[in-house]
Amino acid sequence: MQIELTQFDILRLHGDMDVKISIRDNKLVIVAENGLGKTTIVNIIYYTLSRQWYKLTEYQFEKIRFTLNGNMYEIIREELNDFIKLRNLKKRNIRRGVNPRITSISEYILEKYNVKALLENTLELDKLA
């Protein structure tokens, strides 16, 4: 399956900078002076597309928006942090041999996320796996 990334925006990078990138033919060329954040931007794009959520949390941003195969996706930093906490809690319970409290996790998901949007968006569904 061909993946087409056409837009990638990082809002409030480092708390004060908005980066808006239009991408044509799946090609991206970034030219800037040293120290302006080219590597940071490329890393954020890579970690987002490869769903490396833990690595993505190493960067300060408010929101990431991108258009992939004609669909717009959004990652909100606060929700990403909540997801990481939930995933860590789930792993800790499994390691201890404790049955995860499915009802509490389900309640948490219903409270924090738009379930209909999650069901329609496979990238969002993968976050919960």
mmCIF file with all atom_site columns, C-alpha atoms in Angstrom:
data_model
loop_
_atom_site.group_PDB
_atom_site.id
_atom_site.type_symbol
_atom_site.label_atom_id
_atom_site.label_alt_id
_atom_site.label_comp_id
_atom_site.label_asym_id
_atom_site.label_entity_id
_atom_site.label_seq_id
_atom_site.pdbx_PDB_ins_code
_atom_site.Cartn_x
_atom_site.Cartn_y
_atom_site.Cartn_z
_atom_site.occupancy
_atom_site.B_iso_or_equiv
_atom_site.pdbx_formal_charge
_atom_site.auth_seq_id
_atom_site.auth_comp_id
_atom_site.auth_asym_id
_atom_site.auth_atom_id
_atom_site.pdbx_PDB_model_num
ATOM 1   C CA . MET A 1 1   ? 0.000   0.000   0.000  1.00 0.00 ? 1   MET A CA 1
ATOM 2   C CA . GLN A 1 2   ? 1.345   3.404   -0.993 1.00 0.00 ? 2   GLN A CA 1
ATOM 3   C CA . ILE A 1 3   ? 1.472   5.941   1.824  1.00 0.00 ? 3   ILE A CA 1
ATOM 4   C CA . GLU A 1 4   ? 1.110   9.580   0.860  1.00 0.00 ? 4   GLU A CA 1
ATOM 5   C CA . LEU A 1 5   ? 2.028   12.245  3.405  1.00 0.00 ? 5   LEU A CA 1
ATOM 6   C CA . THR A 1 6   ? 0.961   15.681  2.159  1.00 0.00 ? 6   THR A CA 1
ATOM 7   C CA . GLN A 1 7   ? 0.998   17.908  5.250  1.00 0.00 ? 7   GLN A CA 1
ATOM 8   C CA . PHE A 1 8   ? 2.771   17.807  8.608  1.00 0.00 ? 8   PHE A CA 1
ATOM 9   C CA . ASP A 1 9   ? 2.343   20.501  11.241 1.00 0.00 ? 9   ASP A CA 1
ATOM 10  C CA . ILE A 1 10  ? 3.953   20.703  14.680 1.00 0.00 ? 10  ILE A CA 1
ATOM 11  C CA . LEU A 1 11  ? 2.208   23.308  16.804 1.00 0.00 ? 11  LEU A CA 1
ATOM 12  C CA . ARG A 1 12  ? 3.991   25.027  19.692 1.00 0.00 ? 12  ARG A CA 1
ATOM 13  C CA . LEU A 1 13  ? 7.261   23.145  19.197 1.00 0.00 ? 13  LEU A CA 1
ATOM 14  C CA . HIS A 1 14  ? 9.465   24.007  22.191 1.00 0.00 ? 14  HIS A CA 1
ATOM 15  C CA . GLY A 1 15  ? 6.468   25.968  23.467 1.00 0.00 ? 15  GLY A CA 1
ATOM 16  C CA . ASP A 1 16  ? 6.704   28.814  20.983 1.00 0.00 ? 16  ASP A CA 1
ATOM 17  C CA . MET A 1 17  ? 7.250   27.730  17.370 1.00 0.00 ? 17  MET A CA 1
ATOM 18  C CA . ASP A 1 18  ? 4.711   26.480  14.815 1.00 0.00 ? 18  ASP A CA 1
ATOM 19  C CA . VAL A 1 19  ? 6.162   24.355  12.010 1.00 0.00 ? 19  VAL A CA 1
ATOM 20  C CA . LYS A 1 20  ? 3.929   23.845  8.967  1.00 0.00 ? 20  LYS A CA 1
ATOM 21  C CA . ILE A 1 21  ? 5.275   21.660  6.194  1.00 0.00 ? 21  ILE A CA 1
ATOM 22  C CA . SER A 1 22  ? 3.622   20.925  2.849  1.00 0.00 ? 22  SER A CA 1
ATOM 23  C CA . ILE A 1 23  ? 4.965   17.770  1.225  1.00 0.00 ? 23  ILE A CA 1
ATOM 24  C CA . ARG A 1 24  ? 4.774   17.024  -2.504 1.00 0.00 ? 24  ARG A CA 1
ATOM 25  C CA . ASP A 1 25  ? 5.262   13.587  -4.045 1.00 0.00 ? 25  ASP A CA 1
ATOM 26  C CA . ASN A 1 26  ? 6.302   12.181  -0.616 1.00 0.00 ? 26  ASN A CA 1
ATOM 27  C CA . LYS A 1 27  ? 9.523   14.191  -0.818 1.00 0.00 ? 27  LYS A CA 1
ATOM 28  C CA . LEU A 1 28  ? 10.766  16.595  1.820  1.00 0.00 ? 28  LEU A CA 1
ATOM 29  C CA . VAL A 1 29  ? 13.766  18.872  1.609  1.00 0.00 ? 29  VAL A CA 1
ATOM 30  C CA . ILE A 1 30  ? 14.594  21.014  4.648  1.00 0.00 ? 30  ILE A CA 1
ATOM 31  C CA . VAL A 1 31  ? 17.224  23.707  4.298  1.00 0.00 ? 31  VAL A CA 1
ATOM 32  C CA . ALA A 1 32  ? 18.190  25.962  7.195  1.00 0.00 ? 32  ALA A CA 1
ATOM 33  C CA . GLU A 1 33  ? 21.161  27.119  9.207  1.00 0.00 ? 33  GLU A CA 1
ATOM 34  C CA . ASN A 1 34  ? 22.663  24.856  11.848 1.00 0.00 ? 34  ASN A CA 1
ATOM 35  C CA . GLY A 1 35  ? 20.826  24.791  15.143 1.00 0.00 ? 35  GLY A CA 1
ATOM 36  C CA . LEU A 1 36  ? 17.374  25.700  13.816 1.00 0.00 ? 36  LEU A CA 1
ATOM 37  C CA . GLY A 1 37  ? 15.803  22.282  14.485 1.00 0.00 ? 37  GLY A CA 1
ATOM 38  C CA . LYS A 1 38  ? 15.939  20.353  11.195 1.00 0.00 ? 38  LYS A CA 1
ATOM 39  C CA . THR A 1 39  ? 16.867  17.092  12.938 1.00 0.00 ? 39  THR A CA 1
ATOM 40  C CA . THR A 1 40  ? 14.159  17.602  15.575 1.00 0.00 ? 40  THR A CA 1
ATOM 41  C CA . ILE A 1 41  ? 11.514  18.059  12.877 1.00 0.00 ? 41  ILE A CA 1
ATOM 42  C CA . VAL A 1 42  ? 12.648  14.990  10.918 1.00 0.00 ? 42  VAL A CA 1
ATOM 43  C CA . ASN A 1 43  ? 12.726  12.896  14.118 1.00 0.00 ? 43  ASN A CA 1
ATOM 44  C CA . ILE A 1 44  ? 9.201   13.976  15.073 1.00 0.00 ? 44  ILE A CA 1
ATOM 45  C CA . ILE A 1 45  ? 7.920   13.055  11.610 1.00 0.00 ? 45  ILE A CA 1
ATOM 46  C CA . TYR A 1 46  ? 9.669   9.668   11.763 1.00 0.00 ? 46  TYR A CA 1
ATOM 47  C CA . TYR A 1 47  ? 8.493   8.825   15.308 1.00 0.00 ? 47  TYR A CA 1
ATOM 48  C CA . THR A 1 48  ? 4.940   9.829   14.419 1.00 0.00 ? 48  THR A CA 1
ATOM 49  C CA . LEU A 1 49  ? 4.742   7.777   11.225 1.00 0.00 ? 49  LEU A CA 1
ATOM 50  C CA . SER A 1 50  ? 6.443   4.760   12.837 1.00 0.00 ? 50  SER A CA 1
ATOM 51  C CA . ARG A 1 51  ? 4.190   5.071   15.929 1.00 0.00 ? 51  ARG A CA 1
ATOM 52  C CA . GLN A 1 52  ? 7.076   5.269   18.366 1.00 0.00 ? 52  GLN A CA 1
ATOM 53  C CA . TRP A 1 53  ? 4.993   7.083   20.971 1.00 0.00 ? 53  TRP A CA 1
ATOM 54  C CA . TYR A 1 54  ? 7.570   6.895   23.782 1.00 0.00 ? 54  TYR A CA 1
ATOM 55  C CA . LYS A 1 55  ? 10.225  8.513   21.576 1.00 0.00 ? 55  LYS A CA 1
ATOM 56  C CA . LEU A 1 56  ? 7.750   11.177  20.493 1.00 0.00 ? 56  LEU A CA 1
ATOM 57  C CA . THR A 1 57  ? 7.207   12.207  24.119 1.00 0.00 ? 57  THR A CA 1
ATOM 58  C CA . GLU A 1 58  ? 10.873  13.262  24.299 1.00 0.00 ? 58  GLU A CA 1
ATOM 59  C CA . TYR A 1 59  ? 9.918   16.405  22.361 1.00 0.00 ? 59  TYR A CA 1
ATOM 60  C CA . GLN A 1 60  ? 7.959   19.413  23.581 1.00 0.00 ? 60  GLN A CA 1
ATOM 61  C CA . PHE A 1 61  ? 4.943   20.275  21.445 1.00 0.00 ? 61  PHE A CA 1
ATOM 62  C CA . GLU A 1 62  ? 1.281   21.002  21.959 1.00 0.00 ? 62  GLU A CA 1
ATOM 63  C CA . LYS A 1 63  ? -0.153  19.245  18.939 1.00 0.00 ? 63  LYS A CA 1
ATOM 64  C CA . ILE A 1 64  ? 0.864   17.422  15.770 1.00 0.00 ? 64  ILE A CA 1
ATOM 65  C CA . ARG A 1 65  ? -1.412  17.475  12.742 1.00 0.00 ? 65  ARG A CA 1
ATOM 66  C CA . PHE A 1 66  ? -0.725  15.576  9.560  1.00 0.00 ? 66  PHE A CA 1
ATOM 67  C CA . THR A 1 67  ? -2.502  14.466  6.426  1.00 0.00 ? 67  THR A CA 1
ATOM 68  C CA . LEU A 1 68  ? -1.853  10.876  5.405  1.00 0.00 ? 68  LEU A CA 1
ATOM 69  C CA . ASN A 1 69  ? -3.591  9.316   2.391  1.00 0.00 ? 69  ASN A CA 1
ATOM 70  C CA . GLY A 1 70  ? -6.072  12.192  2.353  1.00 0.00 ? 70  GLY A CA 1
ATOM 71  C CA . ASN A 1 71  ? -7.063  11.799  6.032  1.00 0.00 ? 71  ASN A CA 1
ATOM 72  C CA . MET A 1 72  ? -6.107  14.359  8.656  1.00 0.00 ? 72  MET A CA 1
ATOM 73  C CA . TYR A 1 73  ? -4.848  13.045  12.009 1.00 0.00 ? 73  TYR A CA 1
ATOM 74  C CA . GLU A 1 74  ? -4.087  14.902  15.188 1.00 0.00 ? 74  GLU A CA 1
ATOM 75  C CA . ILE A 1 75  ? -1.936  13.981  18.157 1.00 0.00 ? 75  ILE A CA 1
ATOM 76  C CA . ILE A 1 76  ? -2.386  16.140  21.231 1.00 0.00 ? 76  ILE A CA 1
ATOM 77  C CA . ARG A 1 77  ? 0.590   16.004  23.591 1.00 0.00 ? 77  ARG A CA 1
ATOM 78  C CA . GLU A 1 78  ? -1.576  15.808  26.722 1.00 0.00 ? 78  GLU A CA 1
ATOM 79  C CA . GLU A 1 79  ? -3.539  12.833  25.326 1.00 0.00 ? 79  GLU A CA 1
ATOM 80  C CA . LEU A 1 80  ? -0.294  11.151  24.269 1.00 0.00 ? 80  LEU A CA 1
ATOM 81  C CA . ASN A 1 81  ? 1.015   11.478  27.829 1.00 0.00 ? 81  ASN A CA 1
ATOM 82  C CA . ASP A 1 82  ? -2.247  9.980   29.163 1.00 0.00 ? 82  ASP A CA 1
ATOM 83  C CA . PHE A 1 83  ? -1.926  7.087   26.726 1.00 0.00 ? 83  PHE A CA 1
ATOM 84  C CA . ILE A 1 84  ? 1.656   6.391   27.867 1.00 0.00 ? 84  ILE A CA 1
ATOM 85  C CA . LYS A 1 85  ? 0.537   6.393   31.517 1.00 0.00 ? 85  LYS A CA 1
ATOM 86  C CA . LEU A 1 86  ? -2.327  4.012   30.713 1.00 0.00 ? 86  LEU A CA 1
ATOM 87  C CA . ARG A 1 87  ? -0.047  1.682   28.776 1.00 0.00 ? 87  ARG A CA 1
ATOM 88  C CA . ASN A 1 88  ? 2.525   1.657   31.610 1.00 0.00 ? 88  ASN A CA 1
ATOM 89  C CA . LEU A 1 89  ? -0.220  0.857   34.135 1.00 0.00 ? 89  LEU A CA 1
ATOM 90  C CA . LYS A 1 90  ? -1.452  -2.009  31.964 1.00 0.00 ? 90  LYS A CA 1
ATOM 91  C CA . LYS A 1 91  ? 2.078   -3.445  31.575 1.00 0.00 ? 91  LYS A CA 1
ATOM 92  C CA . ARG A 1 92  ? 2.777   -3.127  35.305 1.00 0.00 ? 92  ARG A CA 1
ATOM 93  C CA . ASN A 1 93  ? -0.410  -5.037  36.172 1.00 0.00 ? 93  ASN A CA 1
ATOM 94  C CA . ILE A 1 94  ? 0.417   -7.804  33.694 1.00 0.00 ? 94  ILE A CA 1
ATOM 95  C CA . ARG A 1 95  ? 3.992   -8.162  35.048 1.00 0.00 ? 95  ARG A CA 1
ATOM 96  C CA . ARG A 1 96  ? 2.663   -8.469  38.595 1.00 0.00 ? 96  ARG A CA 1
ATOM 97  C CA . GLY A 1 97  ? 0.285   -11.213 37.531 1.00 0.00 ? 97  GLY A CA 1
ATOM 98  C CA . VAL A 1 98  ? -2.694  -9.043  38.373 1.00 0.00 ? 98  VAL A CA 1
ATOM 99  C CA . ASN A 1 99  ? -5.606  -9.187  35.986 1.00 0.00 ? 99  ASN A CA 1
ATOM 100 C CA . PRO A 1 100 ? -5.930  -5.746  34.401 1.00 0.00 ? 100 PRO A CA 1
ATOM 101 C CA . ARG A 1 101 ? -9.100  -4.037  35.577 1.00 0.00 ? 101 ARG A CA 1
ATOM 102 C CA . ILE A 1 102 ? -10.763 -3.975  32.200 1.00 0.00 ? 102 ILE A CA 1
ATOM 103 C CA . THR A 1 103 ? -13.736 -1.970  33.421 1.00 0.00 ? 103 THR A CA 1
ATOM 104 C CA . SER A 1 104 ? -11.544 0.811   34.794 1.00 0.00 ? 104 SER A CA 1
ATOM 105 C CA . ILE A 1 105 ? -9.456  0.949   31.605 1.00 0.00 ? 105 ILE A CA 1
ATOM 106 C CA . SER A 1 106 ? -12.647 0.933   29.527 1.00 0.00 ? 106 SER A CA 1
ATOM 107 C CA . GLU A 1 107 ? -14.104 3.712   31.644 1.00 0.00 ? 107 GLU A CA 1
ATOM 108 C CA . TYR A 1 108 ? -10.885 5.698   31.278 1.00 0.00 ? 108 TYR A CA 1
ATOM 109 C CA . ILE A 1 109 ? -10.940 5.343   27.470 1.00 0.00 ? 109 ILE A CA 1
ATOM 110 C CA . LEU A 1 110 ? -14.629 6.283   27.274 1.00 0.00 ? 110 LEU A CA 1
ATOM 111 C CA . GLU A 1 111 ? -14.002 9.332   29.423 1.00 0.00 ? 111 GLU A CA 1
ATOM 112 C CA . LYS A 1 112 ? -10.817 10.556  27.680 1.00 0.00 ? 112 LYS A CA 1
ATOM 113 C CA . TYR A 1 113 ? -11.317 9.710   24.004 1.00 0.00 ? 113 TYR A CA 1
ATOM 114 C CA . ASN A 1 114 ? -13.916 10.021  21.307 1.00 0.00 ? 114 ASN A CA 1
ATOM 115 C CA . VAL A 1 115 ? -14.583 6.300   20.804 1.00 0.00 ? 115 VAL A CA 1
ATOM 116 C CA . LYS A 1 116 ? -16.342 6.740   17.466 1.00 0.00 ? 116 LYS A CA 1
ATOM 117 C CA . ALA A 1 117 ? -13.303 8.592   16.101 1.00 0.00 ? 117 ALA A CA 1
ATOM 118 C CA . LEU A 1 118 ? -11.018 5.890   17.483 1.00 0.00 ? 118 LEU A CA 1
ATOM 119 C CA . LEU A 1 119 ? -13.007 3.175   15.736 1.00 0.00 ? 119 LEU A CA 1
ATOM 120 C CA . GLU A 1 120 ? -12.878 5.009   12.407 1.00 0.00 ? 120 GLU A CA 1
ATOM 121 C CA . ASN A 1 121 ? -9.143  5.693   12.635 1.00 0.00 ? 121 ASN A CA 1
ATOM 122 C CA . THR A 1 122 ? -6.764  2.717   12.589 1.00 0.00 ? 122 THR A CA 1
ATOM 123 C CA . LEU A 1 123 ? -3.801  4.852   13.711 1.00 0.00 ? 123 LEU A CA 1
ATOM 124 C CA . GLU A 1 124 ? -5.721  5.855   16.825 1.00 0.00 ? 124 GLU A CA 1
ATOM 125 C CA . LEU A 1 125 ? -6.801  2.251   17.418 1.00 0.00 ? 125 LEU A CA 1
ATOM 126 C CA . ASP A 1 126 ? -3.185  1.099   17.292 1.00 0.00 ? 126 ASP A CA 1
ATOM 127 C CA . LYS A 1 127 ? -2.412  3.477   20.166 1.00 0.00 ? 127 LYS A CA 1
ATOM 128 C CA . LEU A 1 128 ? -4.696  1.480   22.434 1.00 0.00 ? 128 LEU A CA 1
ATOM 129 C CA . ALA A 1 129 ? -3.261  -1.929  21.530 1.00 0.00 ? 129 ALA A CA 1
#
